[in-house]
Short mmCIF file of C-alpha atoms in Angstrom, two decimals:
data_model
loop_
_atom_site.label_atom_id
_atom_site.label_comp_id
_atom_site.label_asym_id
_atom_site.label_seq_id
_atom_site.Cartn_x
_atom_site.Cartn_y
_atom_site.Cartn_z
CA MET A 1 2.10 55.72 116.65
CA PRO A 2 2.91 58.74 114.46
CA TRP A 3 0.03 58.10 112.05
CA VAL A 4 -2.48 58.49 114.91
CA GLY A 5 -1.07 61.87 115.87
CA ALA A 6 -0.90 63.02 112.24
CA SER A 7 -4.50 61.93 111.60
CA VAL A 8 -5.81 63.70 114.71
CA ALA A 9 -3.93 66.90 113.85
CA GLY A 10 -4.98 66.72 110.21
CA CYS A 11 -8.68 66.31 111.05
CA ALA A 12 -8.62 69.19 113.51
CA PHE A 13 -6.80 71.50 111.09
CA PHE A 14 -9.06 70.55 108.16
CA TYR A 15 -12.10 71.36 110.33
CA PHE A 16 -10.61 74.76 111.13
CA LEU A 17 -9.91 75.50 107.46
CA ILE A 18 -13.09 74.25 105.82
CA PHE A 19 -15.66 75.06 108.50
CA ALA A 20 -14.60 77.41 111.29
CA GLN A 21 -13.04 80.08 109.08
CA PHE A 22 -14.82 79.37 105.79
CA GLY A 23 -17.99 77.28 105.60
CA PHE A 24 -19.60 78.60 108.78
CA LEU A 25 -19.16 82.25 107.76
CA HIS A 26 -20.62 81.52 104.32
CA ARG A 27 -23.53 79.73 105.95
CA LEU A 28 -24.23 82.78 108.09
CA SER A 29 -24.02 85.04 105.02
CA SER A 30 -26.73 83.01 103.30
CA LEU A 31 -29.19 83.37 106.19
CA GLU A 32 -29.54 87.17 106.01
CA VAL A 33 -31.20 87.18 109.42
CA ARG A 34 -29.42 90.28 110.66
CA GLU A 35 -27.01 92.69 109.04
CA ASN A 36 -24.21 92.32 111.59
CA LEU A 37 -24.73 88.61 112.28
CA ILE A 38 -21.27 87.64 111.01
CA GLU A 39 -19.56 90.19 113.26
CA MET A 40 -21.54 88.96 116.26
CA ALA A 41 -20.78 85.32 115.41
CA MET A 42 -17.08 86.06 114.97
CA PHE A 43 -16.99 87.73 118.36
CA ALA A 44 -18.75 84.77 119.99
CA MET A 45 -16.46 82.28 118.24
CA GLY A 46 -13.33 84.24 119.09
CA PHE A 47 -14.38 84.64 122.72
CA GLY A 48 -15.13 80.93 122.98
CA GLY A 49 -11.83 80.07 121.29
CA ILE A 50 -9.80 82.16 123.70
CA VAL A 51 -11.64 80.75 126.73
CA GLY A 52 -11.40 77.17 125.45
CA SER A 53 -7.69 77.52 124.64
CA LEU A 54 -6.71 79.06 127.97
CA PHE A 55 -8.91 76.74 130.04
CA THR A 56 -7.47 73.65 128.36
CA ALA A 57 -3.92 75.04 128.62
CA ARG A 58 -4.37 75.18 132.38
CA ARG A 59 -6.32 71.97 132.99
CA PHE A 60 -4.88 69.57 130.38
CA ARG A 61 -3.08 66.46 131.61
CA ILE A 62 -1.53 63.99 129.21
CA ASP A 63 -2.93 60.92 130.97
CA SER A 64 -6.44 62.06 130.01
CA SER A 65 -5.54 63.25 126.50
CA LYS A 66 -7.91 60.78 124.86
CA ASN A 67 -10.88 62.25 126.75
CA TRP A 68 -9.88 65.80 125.81
CA LEU A 69 -9.60 64.87 122.14
CA ILE A 70 -12.90 63.01 122.09
CA SER A 71 -14.83 65.81 123.78
CA GLY A 72 -13.26 68.35 121.41
CA PHE A 73 -14.19 66.45 118.27
CA VAL A 74 -17.73 65.77 119.56
CA GLY A 75 -18.31 69.45 120.32
CA CYS A 76 -16.90 70.56 116.97
CA GLY A 77 -18.91 67.97 115.06
CA LEU A 78 -22.19 68.87 116.76
CA ALA A 79 -21.58 72.56 116.02
CA ALA A 80 -20.99 71.81 112.32
CA LEU A 81 -24.15 69.72 112.06
CA GLY A 82 -26.18 72.26 114.00
CA SER A 83 -25.11 75.09 111.71
CA VAL A 84 -26.75 73.31 108.76
CA VAL A 85 -30.23 73.13 110.27
CA ALA A 86 -30.32 76.16 112.59
CA THR A 87 -31.73 79.44 111.27
CA GLY A 88 -32.44 81.50 114.40
CA ILE A 89 -29.93 84.18 115.24
CA TRP A 90 -29.46 83.16 118.88
CA ILE A 91 -29.01 79.52 117.98
CA GLN A 92 -26.36 80.42 115.42
CA LEU A 93 -24.57 82.60 117.97
CA GLY A 94 -24.70 79.68 120.40
CA ILE A 95 -23.20 77.47 117.71
CA ALA A 96 -20.45 80.04 117.12
CA LEU A 97 -19.63 79.98 120.83
CA LEU A 98 -19.61 76.16 120.81
CA VAL A 99 -17.25 76.16 117.81
CA GLY A 100 -14.84 78.42 119.66
CA LEU A 101 -14.96 76.53 122.94
CA SER A 102 -14.63 73.09 121.32
CA LEU A 103 -12.03 73.97 118.71
CA GLY A 104 -10.01 76.03 121.18
CA SER A 105 -9.90 73.07 123.54
CA LEU A 106 -9.24 70.55 120.75
CA THR A 107 -6.30 72.38 119.20
CA VAL A 108 -4.54 72.81 122.54
CA SER A 109 -5.15 69.14 123.41
CA VAL A 110 -3.63 67.99 120.13
CA VAL A 111 -0.21 69.59 120.69
CA PRO A 112 0.97 67.66 123.81
CA THR A 113 -0.40 64.51 122.20
CA LEU A 114 1.86 65.12 119.20
CA ARG A 115 4.87 65.39 121.50
CA ALA A 116 3.95 62.01 123.01
CA LEU A 117 3.22 60.22 119.73
CA PHE A 118 5.81 61.63 117.30
CA PRO A 119 9.55 60.84 117.33
CA ALA A 120 11.19 63.87 118.96
CA ASN A 121 13.42 64.53 115.95
CA ARG A 122 10.56 64.23 113.43
CA ILE A 123 7.85 66.40 114.98
CA GLY A 124 8.17 68.95 112.18
CA LEU A 125 7.94 66.30 109.46
CA TRP A 126 4.85 64.55 110.81
CA THR A 127 3.11 67.83 111.60
CA SER A 128 3.80 69.11 108.10
CA VAL A 129 2.22 66.00 106.61
CA ALA A 130 -0.95 66.62 108.64
CA VAL A 131 -1.10 70.35 107.88
CA GLY A 132 -0.17 69.92 104.22
CA ALA A 133 -2.79 67.23 103.69
CA ALA A 134 -5.47 69.42 105.30
CA TYR A 135 -4.56 72.34 103.04
CA PHE A 136 -4.42 70.08 99.97
CA LEU A 137 -7.88 68.62 100.60
CA SER A 138 -9.51 71.94 101.43
CA ASN A 139 -8.15 73.50 98.22
CA SER A 140 -9.05 70.62 95.90
CA PRO A 141 -11.74 71.71 93.41
CA ALA A 142 -14.54 69.42 94.60
CA VAL A 143 -14.11 70.44 98.25
CA PHE A 144 -13.36 74.11 97.67
CA ARG A 145 -16.37 74.64 95.39
CA SER A 146 -18.80 72.83 97.66
CA SER A 147 -21.76 74.80 99.03
CA ALA A 148 -21.77 76.36 102.48
CA GLU A 149 -23.85 73.45 103.74
CA GLY A 150 -21.41 71.05 102.08
CA HIS A 151 -18.50 72.65 103.91
CA CYS A 152 -20.36 72.29 107.20
CA LEU A 153 -20.99 68.61 106.54
CA LEU A 154 -17.37 68.06 105.52
CA GLY A 155 -16.32 69.63 108.80
CA ALA A 156 -18.61 67.26 110.69
CA PHE A 157 -17.25 64.30 108.71
CA ALA A 158 -13.67 65.28 109.60
CA CYS A 159 -14.72 65.29 113.27
CA CYS A 160 -16.13 61.77 112.90
CA ILE A 161 -12.82 60.56 111.52
CA GLY A 162 -10.93 62.40 114.23
CA LEU A 163 -13.17 60.86 116.87
CA VAL A 164 -12.56 57.34 115.60
CA VAL A 165 -8.80 57.89 115.41
CA SER A 166 -8.76 59.43 118.91
CA LEU A 167 -10.02 56.12 120.25
CA ARG A 168 -6.71 54.63 119.10
CA VAL A 169 -4.64 57.03 121.21
CA PRO A 170 -2.82 54.86 123.77
CA SER A 171 -2.53 55.59 127.48
CA LEU A 172 0.14 58.26 127.87
CA LYS A 173 2.26 59.21 130.86
CA GLU A 174 3.79 62.50 131.96
CA ALA A 175 7.23 61.16 131.11
CA CYS A 176 6.27 61.40 127.42
CA LEU A 177 6.41 65.17 127.75
CA THR A 178 9.44 65.56 130.01
CA GLU A 179 11.88 63.03 128.58
CA SER A 180 13.50 62.93 125.18
CA ASP A 181 16.28 60.87 123.63
CA ALA A 182 16.85 63.54 120.99
CA PRO A 183 18.46 66.91 121.69
CA ILE A 184 16.31 70.03 121.51
CA SER A 185 16.73 71.28 117.95
CA SER A 186 15.47 74.86 118.44
CA SER A 187 16.91 77.19 121.06
CA PRO A 188 15.57 76.33 124.55
CA ARG A 189 15.11 80.06 125.16
CA LEU A 190 12.21 80.09 122.69
CA PHE A 191 10.24 77.98 125.18
CA GLU A 192 10.92 80.14 128.21
CA THR A 193 8.77 83.14 129.13
CA LYS A 194 10.43 85.77 126.93
CA GLY A 195 10.71 83.39 124.02
CA VAL A 196 7.09 82.25 124.23
CA LEU A 197 5.90 85.88 124.29
CA VAL A 198 8.04 86.77 121.26
CA ILE A 199 6.82 83.75 119.30
CA ALA A 200 3.17 84.41 120.26
CA THR A 201 3.46 88.04 119.14
CA LEU A 202 4.98 87.01 115.82
CA PHE A 203 2.17 84.50 115.31
CA LEU A 204 -0.33 87.28 116.05
CA ALA A 205 1.08 89.42 113.23
CA LEU A 206 1.27 86.44 110.86
CA ILE A 207 -2.29 85.26 111.42
CA TRP A 208 -3.65 88.81 111.28
CA LEU A 209 -2.04 89.26 107.86
CA ASP A 210 -3.08 85.79 106.71
CA SER A 211 -6.76 86.22 107.65
CA ALA A 212 -7.02 89.68 106.09
CA ALA A 213 -5.32 88.62 102.86
CA PHE A 214 -7.41 85.46 102.44
CA TYR A 215 -10.66 87.34 103.09
CA ILE A 216 -9.75 90.00 100.51
CA ILE A 217 -8.85 87.41 97.85
CA GLN A 218 -11.97 85.31 98.41
CA ASN A 219 -14.32 88.31 98.41
CA SER A 220 -12.90 90.11 95.38
CA ASP A 221 -14.23 88.74 92.09
CA SER A 222 -11.30 90.13 90.12
CA LEU A 223 -8.62 88.78 92.46
CA LYS A 224 -10.34 85.42 92.88
CA ALA A 225 -10.77 85.06 89.10
CA ILE A 226 -7.03 85.42 88.60
CA SER A 227 -5.77 83.19 91.37
CA TRP A 228 -8.49 80.94 92.80
CA SER A 229 -11.05 80.17 90.09
CA THR A 230 -10.08 77.42 87.63
CA ASP A 231 -9.35 73.82 88.47
CA ALA A 232 -5.73 74.42 87.48
CA ASP A 233 -5.52 77.32 89.96
CA LEU A 234 -6.95 75.22 92.76
CA TRP A 235 -4.72 72.20 92.10
CA ARG A 236 -1.69 74.49 91.89
CA ASN A 237 -2.56 76.16 95.20
CA ALA A 238 -3.31 72.81 96.83
CA SER A 239 0.00 71.32 95.68
CA LEU A 240 1.96 74.42 96.65
CA HIS A 241 0.36 74.38 100.10
CA PHE A 242 1.41 70.75 100.59
CA ILE A 243 4.97 71.20 99.33
CA LEU A 244 5.60 74.37 101.34
CA ALA A 245 4.12 72.76 104.47
CA LEU A 246 6.67 69.96 104.06
CA LEU A 247 9.37 72.60 103.70
CA GLY A 248 8.12 74.11 106.96
CA GLY A 249 8.48 70.75 108.67
CA TRP A 250 12.00 70.33 107.30
CA ILE A 251 12.90 73.78 108.67
CA LEU A 252 11.51 72.93 112.12
CA ASP A 253 13.35 69.61 112.37
CA ARG A 254 16.62 71.42 111.76
CA GLY A 255 16.04 73.82 114.62
CA TRP A 256 15.26 76.87 112.49
CA LEU A 257 11.92 77.71 114.14
CA PHE A 258 12.38 81.47 114.33
CA SER A 259 14.01 81.66 110.89
CA GLY A 260 11.04 79.83 109.37
CA LEU A 261 8.57 82.16 111.04
CA PHE A 262 10.46 85.25 109.95
CA LEU A 263 10.60 83.92 106.38
CA SER A 264 6.82 83.43 106.49
CA PHE A 265 6.42 86.96 107.79
CA VAL A 266 8.42 88.42 104.90
CA LEU A 267 6.41 86.40 102.37
CA LEU A 268 3.06 87.46 103.84
CA GLU A 269 4.09 91.12 104.10
CA ALA A 270 5.12 91.06 100.45
CA GLY A 271 1.91 89.28 99.45
CA ALA A 272 -0.25 91.77 101.34
CA TRP A 273 1.62 94.64 99.67
CA CYS A 274 0.92 93.11 96.25
CA LEU A 275 -2.80 92.90 97.08
CA GLY A 276 -2.86 96.67 97.42
CA HIS A 277 -1.55 97.14 93.89
CA GLY A 278 -4.47 95.76 91.92
CA THR A 279 -5.00 92.70 89.81
CA ALA A 280 -1.67 93.10 88.00
CA ALA A 281 0.13 91.79 91.09
CA ALA A 282 -2.59 89.35 92.18
CA GLY A 283 -0.86 86.28 90.80
CA MET A 284 2.34 87.06 92.69
CA ALA A 285 0.32 87.93 95.81
CA THR A 286 -1.30 84.49 95.80
CA LEU A 287 2.02 82.66 95.42
CA LEU A 288 3.58 84.68 98.23
CA TYR A 289 0.50 84.20 100.41
CA VAL A 290 0.29 80.44 99.92
CA SER A 291 4.03 80.01 100.56
CA GLY A 292 4.05 82.08 103.73
CA VAL A 293 0.91 80.63 105.25
CA SER A 294 1.94 77.01 104.65
CA ILE A 295 5.29 77.41 106.41
CA TYR A 296 3.96 79.25 109.46
CA SER A 297 0.89 76.98 109.82
CA THR A 298 3.14 73.97 110.29
CA ALA A 299 5.06 75.89 112.94
CA LEU A 300 1.83 77.03 114.61
CA VAL A 301 0.67 73.46 115.17
CA ALA A 302 4.09 72.08 116.06
CA TYR A 303 5.57 74.90 118.15
CA GLY A 304 4.38 73.79 121.58
CA ALA A 305 5.57 70.23 120.97
CA LEU A 306 9.06 71.04 119.70
CA ALA A 307 10.71 70.94 123.14
CA PRO A 308 10.05 68.78 126.23
CA GLU A 309 8.80 70.22 129.48
CA ARG A 310 11.82 71.16 131.56
CA VAL A 311 12.65 73.46 134.45
CA GLY A 312 12.40 77.05 133.25
CA SER A 313 10.28 76.26 130.18
CA TRP A 314 6.52 76.53 129.85
CA ARG A 315 4.31 73.46 129.86
CA ILE A 316 3.51 72.30 126.34
CA SER A 317 -0.22 72.96 126.74
CA ALA A 318 0.55 76.47 128.04
CA ARG A 319 2.70 77.27 125.00
CA ALA A 320 -0.02 76.05 122.67
CA GLY A 321 -2.75 77.81 124.63
CA LEU A 322 -1.10 81.21 124.38
CA VAL A 323 -0.25 81.08 120.66
CA PHE A 324 -3.70 79.76 119.75
CA ALA A 325 -5.56 82.24 121.97
CA LEU A 326 -3.54 85.32 121.01
CA GLY A 327 -2.63 84.53 117.43
CA GLY A 328 -5.14 81.94 116.28
CA TRP A 329 -8.32 83.46 117.67
CA PHE A 330 -7.65 87.12 118.36
CA GLY A 331 -5.41 87.54 115.30
CA SER A 332 -7.75 85.85 112.83
CA GLY A 333 -10.79 87.71 114.12
CA MET A 334 -9.06 91.07 113.89
CA GLY A 335 -7.68 90.29 110.44
CA ILE A 336 -11.07 89.35 108.98
CA GLY A 337 -12.72 92.28 110.75
CA MET A 338 -10.17 94.71 109.34
CA ALA A 339 -10.61 93.38 105.80
CA ARG A 340 -14.43 93.52 106.07
CA ASP A 341 -14.53 97.07 107.45
CA LEU A 342 -11.73 98.67 105.42
CA LYS A 343 -12.02 96.55 102.25
CA GLY A 344 -8.27 96.15 102.23
CA ILE A 345 -5.06 96.12 104.24
CA PRO A 346 -3.99 99.68 105.08
CA GLY A 347 -0.40 100.66 104.40
CA MET A 348 -0.11 101.85 107.98
CA PHE A 349 -0.97 98.37 109.24
CA LEU A 350 1.70 96.84 107.00
CA ALA A 351 4.18 99.32 108.43
CA ILE A 352 3.18 98.48 112.01
CA ALA A 353 3.32 94.75 111.23
CA GLY A 354 6.77 95.30 109.77
CA LEU A 355 7.88 96.94 113.00
CA VAL A 356 6.52 93.95 114.92
CA GLY A 357 8.58 91.64 112.73
CA ILE A 358 11.73 93.69 113.15
CA GLY A 359 11.08 93.99 116.89
CA SER A 360 10.72 90.22 117.21
CA LEU A 361 13.98 89.75 115.31
CA TYR A 362 15.75 92.12 117.71
CA ALA A 363 14.16 90.41 120.75
CA ARG A 364 15.29 87.03 119.42
CA TRP A 365 18.83 88.32 119.01
CA LYS A 366 18.83 89.69 122.56
CA MET A 367 17.78 86.32 124.00
CA GLU A 368 21.05 84.61 123.23
CA PRO A 369 23.87 85.14 125.72
CA ARG A 370 26.80 87.15 124.43
CA VAL A 371 30.33 85.91 125.02
CA GLU A 372 32.38 88.91 126.07
CA MET A 373 35.90 89.17 124.72
CA ASP A 374 38.76 88.76 127.16
CA SER A 375 40.03 92.25 127.95
CA ARG A 376 43.56 90.95 127.93
#
């Protein structure tokens, strides 16, 4: 039932885009209850996300996947609805914590479910459809220009759809995660300890850059006017997101996981560099940003599900838990925090991020066994 998995993943990712990292922060900005409320809420959300991701990574079992998905969507939906009516600072911080806990748990729960529901040789394709559709909808003019309260309600509506679809998830067995008729497309070493750590670190750098760049664009009137203001801009960005997400899925299904991530890294590095050179390069920065983020986002959702659980490899939920906790929550929080405090992306950070990318490339090269030449 690939459409069930794609719908669940799409609803969860749309909620993340339109509410957790966009609508909720704008809602907090409109309250003006306390000067550092957004920083406090981001800390609470990030802490909850890390706890929820790691807890679910440890406790998740595929035979109870439906219950995990349902509880995740219910928690996320209640948080979105509560953010609309709550005004007190402590209630909003509680909502931020609930968002993190629920979304952290939901995203980790989705990944093993995708492995069970998608054809093993089409995980990239179906994931890219879900991710691309979520990006397309969130960037469409009517949705993008909605008020903060509207974004919160859209997030809650996505959870309602996700909840209904989750009820269609069939009973799944452990064999769904350990057996596969299709060969592993990406290198099996990317799902062992060293490989998982390298991939998680690369995701950390990618999401840090992504979050900082998006925050700068959306909070700069001059940059936003050039690249994210007219209906034509929004439809172009929405379409580009969808097409590049599909490209990301095509890359994954051919076993080019690391190559796709490194390509995304180069695109985001270049886009972040353009942001530091004024409005003249803003148009190019947006194109590079949208291209890079679409490709890596598909990989972020699909990574844990790309290989079955075998001796020597991490459990699927554990892979997802680490990349979401380290990259998704810690990386996004630090990226937004850096952009808010420094009003830009420092050149030194780009240099350090570049070293991380080069280091990951070297580590990836070292993973593969070398065939020594016969001395004769």
